[in-house]
Amino acid sequence: MSRIGQTFTALKAQNKKALIPFITAGYPGKGLTVPLMHVLVEAGADIIELGVPFSDPMADGPVIQRASEVALANKVGLRDVLAMTAEFRKTNTTTPVVLMGYANPVEHMGYETFALAAKEAGVDGVLTVDIPPEESAGVSDVFKAHGLDPIFLLSPTTPESRVEQVAAAAGGFIYYVSLKGVTGSASLDTAEVAEKLAMVRRHCSLPVGVGFGIRDAATAEAVARIADAVVVGSRIISEIETAPEGECVNRVRHLVAELRRGVNAASK
Amino acid sequence: MKLTDLPDSRGHFGPYGGIFVAETLMAALEELRVEYDKARNDPAFMAEFEYELKHYVGRPSPVYHAKRLSEQYGGAQIYLKREDLNHTGAHKINNTIGQALLARRMGKKRVIAETGAGQHGVASATVAARYGMECVVYMGAEDVARQSPNVFRMKLLGATVVPVSSGSKTLKDALNEAMRDWVTNVESTFYILGTAAGPHPYPMLVRDFQCVIGRECLTQMPELTGRQPDAVVACVGGGSNAIGIFHPYIPYDGVRLIGVEAGGSGVESGKHAAPLNAGTPGVLHGFRSYLMQDENGQIIETHSISAGLDYPGVGPEHSYLKDVGRAEYVAINDDEAMAAFHDLCRLEGIIPALESSHAVAHAKKLAPTMNKDQIILVNLSGRGDKDINTVAKVSGITL
């Protein structure tokens, strides 16, 4: 079983839900990513989503776009992200790392070359936002062959007839995008999400994480009540963006701890 | 599969094209694919499209023998397909009418568009006014500055123009922002994509709507000259005017198809917008094609005097036509395009768009290598009124 599968199994045995924070690799500085990853774990992250910067982040809102631009200005590319993961793995061999990004940097490196290097670095899952299952033939299989879980998205616009197809290509967990829109959009309607998740679970046995619109302990708790995992991205990047000089690591630690309390509250 | 039967059912032209978008858009693209398939087989839809092209756009656009230009350049006779004479001044309107009719058929009351030079934005704003739809146009902040007459034109037509300040502030960033709008408002909104690129079915449907250009030429050239041309030349940014004139000529083996990319300061300088000449395949904006990218797969900034060609990718069908050798792709630098612009102004009394000037500039190189009884057909995709500020600036003149 993959490290992601083991994590979900262990959490389930303790009747707990997963917290999956996202940070953009190379933001705000190249040297801060690995320390931030460790802080995420100390503050309660079960899985880390590490954003791979891309020049044209079509599915991201302004907050993550800005983080991507800064990371690119810091000269951080896919190879650096793999190196950061390998560095993180020197002292943490248990927390799964999922890379999240766009197709082109991976395509440019070559799917096979990337998969080998990612596995070697200690990556556990890969979410390429703009590769839907229809275009993933030969990509998902390569990832799976190298022991990487291909993570796929489902959205409010996904028809029921497609869920099985997406689930068949996927590994690790399914990421349900709670809102139509880009990352960092407005708040979500948990009743609506709950209804959709019930439908998803009829066709998919993988754990389901929910992201978009989660910004504090209360929304994290509400989502943790209906999902297997809570994914938080833009809110964390905003915290880094607005932190005074030298304070960003502490700010992130506090925020993630607060989100953790929210997620845990759902299990009580 | 025959070249003219492409793309396949999932939008592939060989290894190119496809659907590379986030999950939220998948259902909308499928809806569009199904609806377009019905529309193109619906005689009433096609009849209305043709009626609008004739009575609203003013089609067919003429083919004109540029005798003085041919004489000056020496060699082959140059004929111009006058898309600049269309309503709104470019070929873009052919496509926006088709897509607006689709939007109406699908019950969408709001349309969005991206634009580079502003020609597609104007053509979108025009059809939105014509069919009573709300229209929002995304335009790179740099393009807003260099194409101010078109910005004002769009506003006059009732559209909202949103300057995009992310990334390189040009066409690619406008496209990103239009996609973000679409992902957010997917149920109420129709995205009028301006070129034969993007996720399937856009490259196919934009091509189909633009093919009226080449089909008219197939009839007009024999009427005028007794035969088909030896070469068809068109500029290529995203590539919609080029594919529109190339596609009907694909089965005519004796006709060379030549796409002209923006060479900017010269392909060797790295400051250009010529992915077919100097790029490598990759995935951007929902499709696979030749792209301008760095060693990390990041998209690099493009450079061209012409805003409409300032794009790091190219429609997937062009990538395939290049690979199989049915079309050739060359690059023309800014200064060569400027010289051809002035040639056409002075010799023929036609002010061409800077985009189209690239095609004229290649004819200038090609004609002297051919005989006087040979024929080059140039797609004059748009008129150049929008470019007079740019040309004045290059010439050191303040208007």
mmCIF file of N, CA, C and O in Angstrom, chain A residues 53-61 65 69 72 76-79 103-105 107-108 111 129-135 153-159 162 166 177 179-182 185, chain B residues 10 12 17-27 165-167 172-173 175-177 179-180 183-184 186-187 280-286 288 291 293-300:
data_model
loop_
_atom_site.group_PDB
_atom_site.id
_atom_site.type_symbol
_atom_site.label_atom_id
_atom_site.label_comp_id
_atom_site.label_asym_id
_atom_site.label_seq_id
_atom_site.Cartn_x
_atom_site.Cartn_y
_atom_site.Cartn_z
ATOM 1 N N PRO A 53 5.546 25.465 -9.294
ATOM 2 C CA PRO A 53 5.250 26.737 -9.971
ATOM 3 C C PRO A 53 5.162 26.572 -11.490
ATOM 4 O O PRO A 53 5.933 25.807 -12.075
ATOM 5 N N PHE A 54 4.200 27.283 -12.079
ATOM 6 C CA PHE A 54 4.049 27.272 -13.538
ATOM 7 C C PHE A 54 3.739 28.684 -14.016
ATOM 8 O O PHE A 54 3.055 29.439 -13.340
ATOM 9 N N SER A 55 4.240 29.005 -15.196
ATOM 10 C CA SER A 55 4.088 30.363 -15.734
ATOM 11 C C SER A 55 2.643 30.718 -16.059
ATOM 12 O O SER A 55 2.292 31.896 -16.085
ATOM 13 N N ASP A 56 1.797 29.736 -16.323
ATOM 14 C CA ASP A 56 0.421 30.010 -16.741
ATOM 15 C C ASP A 56 -0.587 29.195 -15.935
ATOM 16 O O ASP A 56 -1.233 28.292 -16.456
ATOM 17 N N PRO A 57 -0.729 29.543 -14.639
ATOM 18 C CA PRO A 57 -1.597 28.740 -13.766
ATOM 19 C C PRO A 57 -3.083 29.044 -13.983
ATOM 20 O O PRO A 57 -3.711 29.764 -13.225
ATOM 21 N N MET A 58 -3.617 28.464 -15.037
ATOM 22 C CA MET A 58 -4.976 28.748 -15.519
ATOM 23 C C MET A 58 -6.087 28.495 -14.510
ATOM 24 O O MET A 58 -7.128 29.106 -14.583
ATOM 25 N N ALA A 59 -5.866 27.531 -13.603
ATOM 26 C CA ALA A 59 -6.942 27.162 -12.680
ATOM 27 C C ALA A 59 -6.780 27.824 -11.317
ATOM 28 O O ALA A 59 -7.518 27.513 -10.396
ATOM 29 N N ASP A 60 -5.809 28.730 -11.205
ATOM 30 C CA ASP A 60 -5.560 29.358 -9.913
ATOM 31 C C ASP A 60 -6.023 30.803 -9.868
ATOM 32 O O ASP A 60 -5.933 31.535 -10.851
ATOM 33 N N GLY A 61 -6.478 31.194 -8.666
ATOM 34 C CA GLY A 61 -6.875 32.576 -8.432
ATOM 35 C C GLY A 61 -5.648 33.433 -8.178
ATOM 36 O O GLY A 61 -4.514 32.943 -8.196
ATOM 37 N N GLN A 65 -1.540 32.525 -7.970
ATOM 38 C CA GLN A 65 -0.824 33.077 -9.136
ATOM 39 C C GLN A 65 0.383 33.898 -8.692
ATOM 40 O O GLN A 65 1.474 33.756 -9.225
ATOM 41 N N GLU A 69 4.383 33.289 -9.347
ATOM 42 C CA GLU A 69 5.269 34.269 -9.987
ATOM 43 C C GLU A 69 6.513 34.514 -9.140
ATOM 44 O O GLU A 69 7.632 34.593 -9.666
ATOM 45 N N LEU A 72 8.794 31.489 -9.378
ATOM 46 C CA LEU A 72 9.507 31.464 -10.667
ATOM 47 C C LEU A 72 10.621 32.508 -10.677
ATOM 48 O O LEU A 72 11.711 32.258 -11.200
ATOM 49 N N VAL A 76 12.694 28.653 -9.246
ATOM 50 C CA VAL A 76 12.328 27.317 -8.781
ATOM 51 C C VAL A 76 11.536 26.597 -9.869
ATOM 52 O O VAL A 76 10.482 27.063 -10.300
ATOM 53 N N GLY A 77 12.069 25.480 -10.326
ATOM 54 C CA GLY A 77 11.391 24.660 -11.330
ATOM 55 C C GLY A 77 11.140 23.263 -10.784
ATOM 56 O O GLY A 77 11.403 22.982 -9.603
ATOM 57 N N LEU A 78 10.637 22.394 -11.641
ATOM 58 C CA LEU A 78 10.252 21.048 -11.217
ATOM 59 C C LEU A 78 11.421 20.283 -10.576
ATOM 60 O O LEU A 78 11.245 19.601 -9.566
ATOM 61 N N ARG A 79 12.631 20.411 -11.144
ATOM 62 C CA ARG A 79 13.784 19.701 -10.574
ATOM 63 C C ARG A 79 14.080 20.160 -9.152
ATOM 64 O O ARG A 79 14.432 19.363 -8.285
ATOM 65 N N ALA A 103 0.470 20.368 -16.470
ATOM 66 C CA ALA A 103 1.052 19.313 -17.296
ATOM 67 C C ALA A 103 2.427 19.675 -17.861
ATOM 68 O O ALA A 103 3.326 18.832 -17.892
ATOM 69 N N ASN A 104 2.596 20.925 -18.309
ATOM 70 C CA ASN A 104 3.749 21.173 -19.180
ATOM 71 C C ASN A 104 5.135 20.933 -18.571
ATOM 72 O O ASN A 104 5.980 20.340 -19.238
ATOM 73 N N PRO A 105 5.378 21.362 -17.338
ATOM 74 C CA PRO A 105 6.718 21.062 -16.794
ATOM 75 C C PRO A 105 7.002 19.560 -16.747
ATOM 76 O O PRO A 105 8.129 19.134 -17.025
ATOM 77 N N GLU A 107 5.474 17.221 -18.689
ATOM 78 C CA GLU A 107 5.558 16.775 -20.084
ATOM 79 C C GLU A 107 6.943 17.081 -20.651
ATOM 80 O O GLU A 107 7.527 16.287 -21.374
ATOM 81 N N HIS A 108 7.456 18.270 -20.304
ATOM 82 C CA HIS A 108 8.755 18.683 -20.832
ATOM 83 C C HIS A 108 9.872 17.782 -20.324
ATOM 84 O O HIS A 108 10.804 17.452 -21.062
ATOM 85 N N TYR A 111 7.308 11.998 -18.984
ATOM 86 C CA TYR A 111 6.534 11.383 -17.897
ATOM 87 C C TYR A 111 7.327 10.271 -17.202
ATOM 88 O O TYR A 111 7.303 10.153 -15.973
ATOM 89 N N VAL A 129 -3.278 19.338 -12.756
ATOM 90 C CA VAL A 129 -4.611 19.936 -12.826
ATOM 91 C C VAL A 129 -5.218 19.817 -14.219
ATOM 92 O O VAL A 129 -6.414 19.557 -14.370
ATOM 93 N N ASP A 130 -4.393 20.012 -15.256
ATOM 94 C CA ASP A 130 -4.936 20.066 -16.613
ATOM 95 C C ASP A 130 -4.743 18.760 -17.394
ATOM 96 O O ASP A 130 -4.782 18.780 -18.622
ATOM 97 N N ILE A 131 -4.575 17.659 -16.698
ATOM 98 C CA ILE A 131 -4.639 16.362 -17.389
ATOM 99 C C ILE A 131 -5.846 15.595 -16.860
ATOM 100 O O ILE A 131 -5.774 14.955 -15.809
ATOM 101 N N PRO A 132 -6.976 15.664 -17.558
ATOM 102 C CA PRO A 132 -8.140 14.896 -17.133
ATOM 103 C C PRO A 132 -7.938 13.429 -17.513
ATOM 104 O O PRO A 132 -7.040 13.115 -18.305
ATOM 105 N N PRO A 133 -8.740 12.517 -16.964
ATOM 106 C CA PRO A 133 -8.566 11.092 -17.258
ATOM 107 C C PRO A 133 -8.544 10.800 -18.761
ATOM 108 O O PRO A 133 -7.803 9.923 -19.207
ATOM 109 N N GLU A 134 -9.308 11.561 -19.544
ATOM 110 C CA GLU A 134 -9.367 11.334 -20.993
ATOM 111 C C GLU A 134 -7.991 11.440 -21.647
ATOM 112 O O GLU A 134 -7.737 10.806 -22.656
ATOM 113 N N GLU A 135 -7.137 12.300 -21.102
ATOM 114 C CA GLU A 135 -5.812 12.491 -21.691
ATOM 115 C C GLU A 135 -4.738 11.786 -20.879
ATOM 116 O O GLU A 135 -3.547 11.973 -21.120
ATOM 117 N N LEU A 153 -9.192 15.257 -10.007
ATOM 118 C CA LEU A 153 -10.205 16.157 -9.466
ATOM 119 C C LEU A 153 -11.602 15.715 -9.870
ATOM 120 O O LEU A 153 -11.805 15.147 -10.947
ATOM 121 N N LEU A 154 -12.564 16.006 -8.992
ATOM 122 C CA LEU A 154 -13.984 15.978 -9.374
ATOM 123 C C LEU A 154 -14.510 17.360 -9.030
ATOM 124 O O LEU A 154 -13.986 18.022 -8.135
ATOM 125 N N SER A 155 -15.545 17.807 -9.733
ATOM 126 C CA SER A 155 -16.036 19.155 -9.477
ATOM 127 C C SER A 155 -17.563 19.140 -9.441
ATOM 128 O O SER A 155 -18.184 18.136 -9.807
ATOM 129 N N PRO A 156 -18.161 20.259 -9.011
ATOM 130 C CA PRO A 156 -19.634 20.317 -8.984
ATOM 131 C C PRO A 156 -20.238 20.089 -10.374
ATOM 132 O O PRO A 156 -21.409 19.734 -10.482
ATOM 133 N N THR A 157 -19.461 20.316 -11.428
ATOM 134 C CA THR A 157 -20.010 20.145 -12.779
ATOM 135 C C THR A 157 -19.778 18.740 -13.332
ATOM 136 O O THR A 157 -20.203 18.443 -14.444
ATOM 137 N N THR A 158 -19.079 17.889 -12.571
ATOM 138 C CA THR A 158 -18.834 16.526 -13.056
ATOM 139 C C THR A 158 -20.141 15.736 -13.064
ATOM 140 O O THR A 158 -20.770 15.591 -12.021
ATOM 141 N N PRO A 159 -20.576 15.230 -14.211
ATOM 142 C CA PRO A 159 -21.800 14.434 -14.218
ATOM 143 C C PRO A 159 -21.558 13.068 -13.568
ATOM 144 O O PRO A 159 -20.436 12.559 -13.583
ATOM 145 N N ARG A 162 -19.513 10.315 -15.211
ATOM 146 C CA ARG A 162 -18.055 10.407 -15.364
ATOM 147 C C ARG A 162 -17.285 9.949 -14.129
ATOM 148 O O ARG A 162 -16.080 9.688 -14.208
ATOM 149 N N VAL A 166 -13.282 8.616 -13.754
ATOM 150 C CA VAL A 166 -12.251 9.356 -13.042
ATOM 151 C C VAL A 166 -11.674 8.478 -11.929
ATOM 152 O O VAL A 166 -10.452 8.381 -11.764
ATOM 153 N N VAL A 177 -13.340 19.305 -5.784
ATOM 154 C CA VAL A 177 -13.273 20.766 -5.795
ATOM 155 C C VAL A 177 -14.672 21.267 -5.462
ATOM 156 O O VAL A 177 -15.607 21.041 -6.219
ATOM 157 N N LEU A 179 -16.158 24.099 -5.339
ATOM 158 C CA LEU A 179 -16.756 25.279 -5.967
ATOM 159 C C LEU A 179 -16.424 25.323 -7.446
ATOM 160 O O LEU A 179 -15.359 24.883 -7.850
ATOM 161 N N LYS A 180 -17.324 25.913 -8.200
ATOM 162 C CA LYS A 180 -16.953 26.278 -9.565
ATOM 163 C C LYS A 180 -16.055 27.505 -9.424
ATOM 164 O O LYS A 180 -16.365 28.403 -8.655
ATOM 165 N N GLY A 181 -14.953 27.533 -10.129
ATOM 166 C CA GLY A 181 -14.099 28.706 -10.043
ATOM 167 C C GLY A 181 -12.653 28.319 -9.854
ATOM 168 O O GLY A 181 -12.292 27.152 -9.943
ATOM 169 N N VAL A 182 -11.836 29.348 -9.604
ATOM 170 C CA VAL A 182 -10.411 29.115 -9.428
ATOM 171 C C VAL A 182 -10.107 28.970 -7.948
ATOM 172 O O VAL A 182 -10.979 29.196 -7.108
ATOM 173 N N SER A 185 -11.491 30.993 -4.263
ATOM 174 C CA SER A 185 -12.826 31.555 -4.464
ATOM 175 C C SER A 185 -13.586 31.642 -3.139
ATOM 176 O O SER A 185 -13.094 31.236 -2.097
ATOM 177 N N ARG B 10 -11.822 12.787 -30.235
ATOM 178 C CA ARG B 10 -11.470 13.490 -28.995
ATOM 179 C C ARG B 10 -10.556 14.683 -29.266
ATOM 180 O O ARG B 10 -9.895 15.207 -28.375
ATOM 181 N N HIS B 12 -7.901 15.089 -31.460
ATOM 182 C CA HIS B 12 -6.466 14.951 -31.716
ATOM 183 C C HIS B 12 -6.125 15.075 -33.193
ATOM 184 O O HIS B 12 -6.778 14.473 -34.042
ATOM 185 N N GLY B 17 -3.327 18.705 -30.084
ATOM 186 C CA GLY B 17 -4.728 18.977 -29.755
ATOM 187 C C GLY B 17 -5.132 18.310 -28.461
ATOM 188 O O GLY B 17 -4.357 18.263 -27.508
ATOM 189 N N GLY B 18 -6.342 17.776 -28.406
ATOM 190 C CA GLY B 18 -6.834 17.121 -27.197
ATOM 191 C C GLY B 18 -7.572 18.065 -26.267
ATOM 192 O O GLY B 18 -7.946 19.192 -26.653
ATOM 193 N N ILE B 19 -7.781 17.597 -25.043
ATOM 194 C CA ILE B 19 -8.505 18.391 -24.038
ATOM 195 C C ILE B 19 -7.703 18.376 -22.750
ATOM 196 O O ILE B 19 -7.755 17.418 -21.985
ATOM 197 N N PHE B 20 -6.924 19.414 -22.507
ATOM 198 C CA PHE B 20 -6.119 19.499 -21.296
ATOM 199 C C PHE B 20 -6.635 20.660 -20.440
ATOM 200 O O PHE B 20 -6.100 21.768 -20.501
ATOM 201 N N VAL B 21 -7.709 20.394 -19.717
ATOM 202 C CA VAL B 21 -8.282 21.435 -18.850
ATOM 203 C C VAL B 21 -8.618 20.819 -17.500
ATOM 204 O O VAL B 21 -8.672 19.598 -17.358
ATOM 205 N N ALA B 22 -8.873 21.699 -16.526
ATOM 206 C CA ALA B 22 -9.287 21.233 -15.205
ATOM 207 C C ALA B 22 -10.686 20.631 -15.307
ATOM 208 O O ALA B 22 -11.475 20.972 -16.196
ATOM 209 N N GLU B 23 -10.975 19.747 -14.377
ATOM 210 C CA GLU B 23 -12.216 18.982 -14.376
ATOM 211 C C GLU B 23 -13.470 19.854 -14.530
ATOM 212 O O GLU B 23 -14.420 19.479 -15.229
ATOM 213 N N THR B 24 -13.461 21.030 -13.909
ATOM 214 C CA THR B 24 -14.664 21.871 -13.914
ATOM 215 C C THR B 24 -15.137 22.202 -15.323
ATOM 216 O O THR B 24 -16.323 22.410 -15.547
ATOM 217 N N LEU B 25 -14.209 22.256 -16.284
ATOM 218 C CA LEU B 25 -14.595 22.630 -17.651
ATOM 219 C C LEU B 25 -14.968 21.438 -18.528
ATOM 220 O O LEU B 25 -15.481 21.622 -19.642
ATOM 221 N N MET B 26 -14.714 20.241 -18.053
ATOM 222 C CA MET B 26 -14.919 19.070 -18.917
ATOM 223 C C MET B 26 -16.369 18.952 -19.401
ATOM 224 O O MET B 26 -16.630 18.673 -20.572
ATOM 225 N N ALA B 27 -17.303 19.169 -18.472
ATOM 226 C CA ALA B 27 -18.715 19.018 -18.845
ATOM 227 C C ALA B 27 -19.120 20.088 -19.865
ATOM 228 O O ALA B 27 -19.871 19.816 -20.805
ATOM 229 N N SER B 165 -3.227 42.051 -15.868
ATOM 230 C CA SER B 165 -1.880 42.491 -15.496
ATOM 231 C C SER B 165 -0.975 41.370 -15.006
ATOM 232 O O SER B 165 0.126 41.627 -14.539
ATOM 233 N N SER B 166 -1.440 40.119 -15.101
ATOM 234 C CA SER B 166 -0.587 39.014 -14.656
ATOM 235 C C SER B 166 0.362 38.601 -15.774
ATOM 236 O O SER B 166 0.134 38.900 -16.944
ATOM 237 N N GLY B 167 1.419 37.892 -15.395
ATOM 238 C CA GLY B 167 2.364 37.326 -16.361
ATOM 239 C C GLY B 167 2.976 38.370 -17.272
ATOM 240 O O GLY B 167 3.449 39.411 -16.827
ATOM 241 N N LYS B 172 -1.524 35.632 -24.074
ATOM 242 C CA LYS B 172 -1.587 34.368 -23.328
ATOM 243 C C LYS B 172 -2.203 34.569 -21.949
ATOM 244 O O LYS B 172 -2.939 33.723 -21.458
ATOM 245 N N ASP B 173 -1.913 35.715 -21.342
ATOM 246 C CA ASP B 173 -2.441 35.996 -20.012
ATOM 247 C C ASP B 173 -3.926 36.341 -20.080
ATOM 248 O O ASP B 173 -4.694 36.013 -19.177
ATOM 249 N N LEU B 175 -5.882 34.981 -22.207
ATOM 250 C CA LEU B 175 -6.509 33.665 -22.364
ATOM 251 C C LEU B 175 -6.639 32.958 -21.008
ATOM 252 O O LEU B 175 -7.685 32.386 -20.680
ATOM 253 N N ASN B 176 -5.574 33.026 -20.189
ATOM 254 C CA ASN B 176 -5.653 32.448 -18.836
ATOM 255 C C ASN B 176 -6.834 33.034 -18.073
ATOM 256 O O ASN B 176 -7.592 32.323 -17.430
ATOM 257 N N GLU B 177 -6.973 34.359 -18.154
ATOM 258 C CA GLU B 177 -8.005 35.037 -17.370
ATOM 259 C C GLU B 177 -9.403 34.707 -17.900
ATOM 260 O O GLU B 177 -10.348 34.549 -17.125
ATOM 261 N N MET B 179 -10.215 31.905 -19.299
ATOM 262 C CA MET B 179 -10.465 30.535 -18.813
ATOM 263 C C MET B 179 -10.916 30.560 -17.351
ATOM 264 O O MET B 179 -11.784 29.797 -16.945
ATOM 265 N N ARG B 180 -10.300 31.443 -16.558
ATOM 266 C CA ARG B 180 -10.660 31.532 -15.131
ATOM 267 C C ARG B 180 -12.088 32.043 -14.992
ATOM 268 O O ARG B 180 -12.841 31.580 -14.132
ATOM 269 N N VAL B 183 -14.409 29.118 -15.928
ATOM 270 C CA VAL B 183 -14.466 28.078 -14.901
ATOM 271 C C VAL B 183 -15.392 28.522 -13.753
ATOM 272 O O VAL B 183 -16.045 27.723 -13.106
ATOM 273 N N THR B 184 -15.451 29.851 -13.537
ATOM 274 C CA THR B 184 -16.259 30.389 -12.447
ATOM 275 C C THR B 184 -17.731 30.532 -12.850
ATOM 276 O O THR B 184 -18.635 30.345 -12.045
ATOM 277 N N VAL B 186 -19.336 28.976 -15.521
ATOM 278 C CA VAL B 186 -19.432 28.034 -16.637
ATOM 279 C C VAL B 186 -20.871 27.776 -17.099
ATOM 280 O O VAL B 186 -21.121 27.566 -18.280
ATOM 281 N N GLU B 187 -21.830 27.864 -16.171
ATOM 282 C CA GLU B 187 -23.193 27.518 -16.595
ATOM 283 C C GLU B 187 -23.901 28.635 -17.356
ATOM 284 O O GLU B 187 -24.748 28.371 -18.200
ATOM 285 N N THR B 280 9.159 23.744 -29.149
ATOM 286 C CA THR B 280 9.065 22.292 -28.990
ATOM 287 C C THR B 280 7.652 21.966 -28.498
ATOM 288 O O THR B 280 6.990 22.815 -27.913
ATOM 289 N N PRO B 281 7.175 20.738 -28.722
ATOM 290 C CA PRO B 281 5.810 20.403 -28.300
ATOM 291 C C PRO B 281 5.629 20.460 -26.784
ATOM 292 O O PRO B 281 6.546 20.155 -26.029
ATOM 293 N N GLY B 282 4.440 20.851 -26.383
ATOM 294 C CA GLY B 282 4.100 20.922 -24.964
ATOM 295 C C GLY B 282 2.605 21.142 -24.804
ATOM 296 O O GLY B 282 1.859 21.119 -25.794
ATOM 297 N N VAL B 283 2.182 21.380 -23.570
ATOM 298 C CA VAL B 283 0.756 21.544 -23.277
ATOM 299 C C VAL B 283 0.507 22.919 -22.667
ATOM 300 O O VAL B 283 1.134 23.280 -21.669
ATOM 301 N N LEU B 284 -0.366 23.693 -23.277
ATOM 302 C CA LEU B 284 -0.753 25.005 -22.751
ATOM 303 C C LEU B 284 -2.168 25.321 -23.217
ATOM 304 O O LEU B 284 -2.553 24.956 -24.332
ATOM 305 N N HIS B 285 -2.921 26.014 -22.350
ATOM 306 C CA HIS B 285 -4.249 26.494 -22.728
ATOM 307 C C HIS B 285 -5.175 25.394 -23.247
ATOM 308 O O HIS B 285 -5.988 25.622 -24.129
ATOM 309 N N GLY B 286 -4.992 24.208 -22.730
ATOM 310 C CA GLY B 286 -5.961 23.157 -23.029
ATOM 311 C C GLY B 286 -5.634 22.254 -24.193
ATOM 312 O O GLY B 286 -6.453 21.406 -24.554
ATOM 313 N N ARG B 288 -2.260 20.291 -26.812
ATOM 314 C CA ARG B 288 -0.837 20.029 -27.044
ATOM 315 C C ARG B 288 -0.448 20.559 -28.415
ATOM 316 O O ARG B 288 -1.172 20.367 -29.401
ATOM 317 N N LEU B 291 5.291 24.925 -28.703
ATOM 318 C CA LEU B 291 5.243 26.027 -27.746
ATOM 319 C C LEU B 291 6.614 26.652 -27.611
ATOM 320 O O LEU B 291 7.625 25.995 -27.845
ATOM 321 N N GLN B 293 9.041 27.550 -24.870
ATOM 322 C CA GLN B 293 9.213 27.221 -23.454
ATOM 323 C C GLN B 293 10.694 27.122 -23.118
ATOM 324 O O GLN B 293 11.527 26.943 -24.003
ATOM 325 N N ASP B 294 10.976 27.220 -21.801
ATOM 326 C CA ASP B 294 12.371 27.117 -21.383
ATOM 327 C C ASP B 294 12.693 25.686 -20.962
ATOM 328 O O ASP B 294 11.865 24.784 -21.118
ATOM 329 N N GLU B 295 13.885 25.469 -20.406
ATOM 330 C CA GLU B 295 14.339 24.111 -20.089
ATOM 331 C C GLU B 295 13.546 23.491 -18.939
ATOM 332 O O GLU B 295 13.629 22.298 -18.702
ATOM 333 N N ASN B 296 12.748 24.308 -18.220
ATOM 334 C CA ASN B 296 11.914 23.770 -17.146
ATOM 335 C C ASN B 296 10.457 23.608 -17.562
ATOM 336 O O ASN B 296 9.594 23.353 -16.728
ATOM 337 N N GLY B 297 10.170 23.824 -18.847
ATOM 338 C CA GLY B 297 8.779 23.719 -19.296
ATOM 339 C C GLY B 297 7.935 24.925 -18.918
ATOM 340 O O GLY B 297 6.705 24.853 -18.906
ATOM 341 N N GLN B 298 8.596 26.043 -18.563
ATOM 342 C CA GLN B 298 7.848 27.287 -18.323
ATOM 343 C C GLN B 298 7.689 28.008 -19.658
ATOM 344 O O GLN B 298 8.606 27.990 -20.486
ATOM 345 N N ILE B 299 6.518 28.632 -19.842
ATOM 346 C CA ILE B 299 6.263 29.336 -21.094
ATOM 347 C C ILE B 299 7.059 30.635 -21.095
ATOM 348 O O ILE B 299 7.059 31.361 -20.096
ATOM 349 N N ILE B 300 7.739 30.921 -22.198
ATOM 350 C CA ILE B 300 8.561 32.131 -22.202
ATOM 351 C C ILE B 300 7.858 33.268 -22.933
ATOM 352 O O ILE B 300 6.965 33.053 -23.743
#
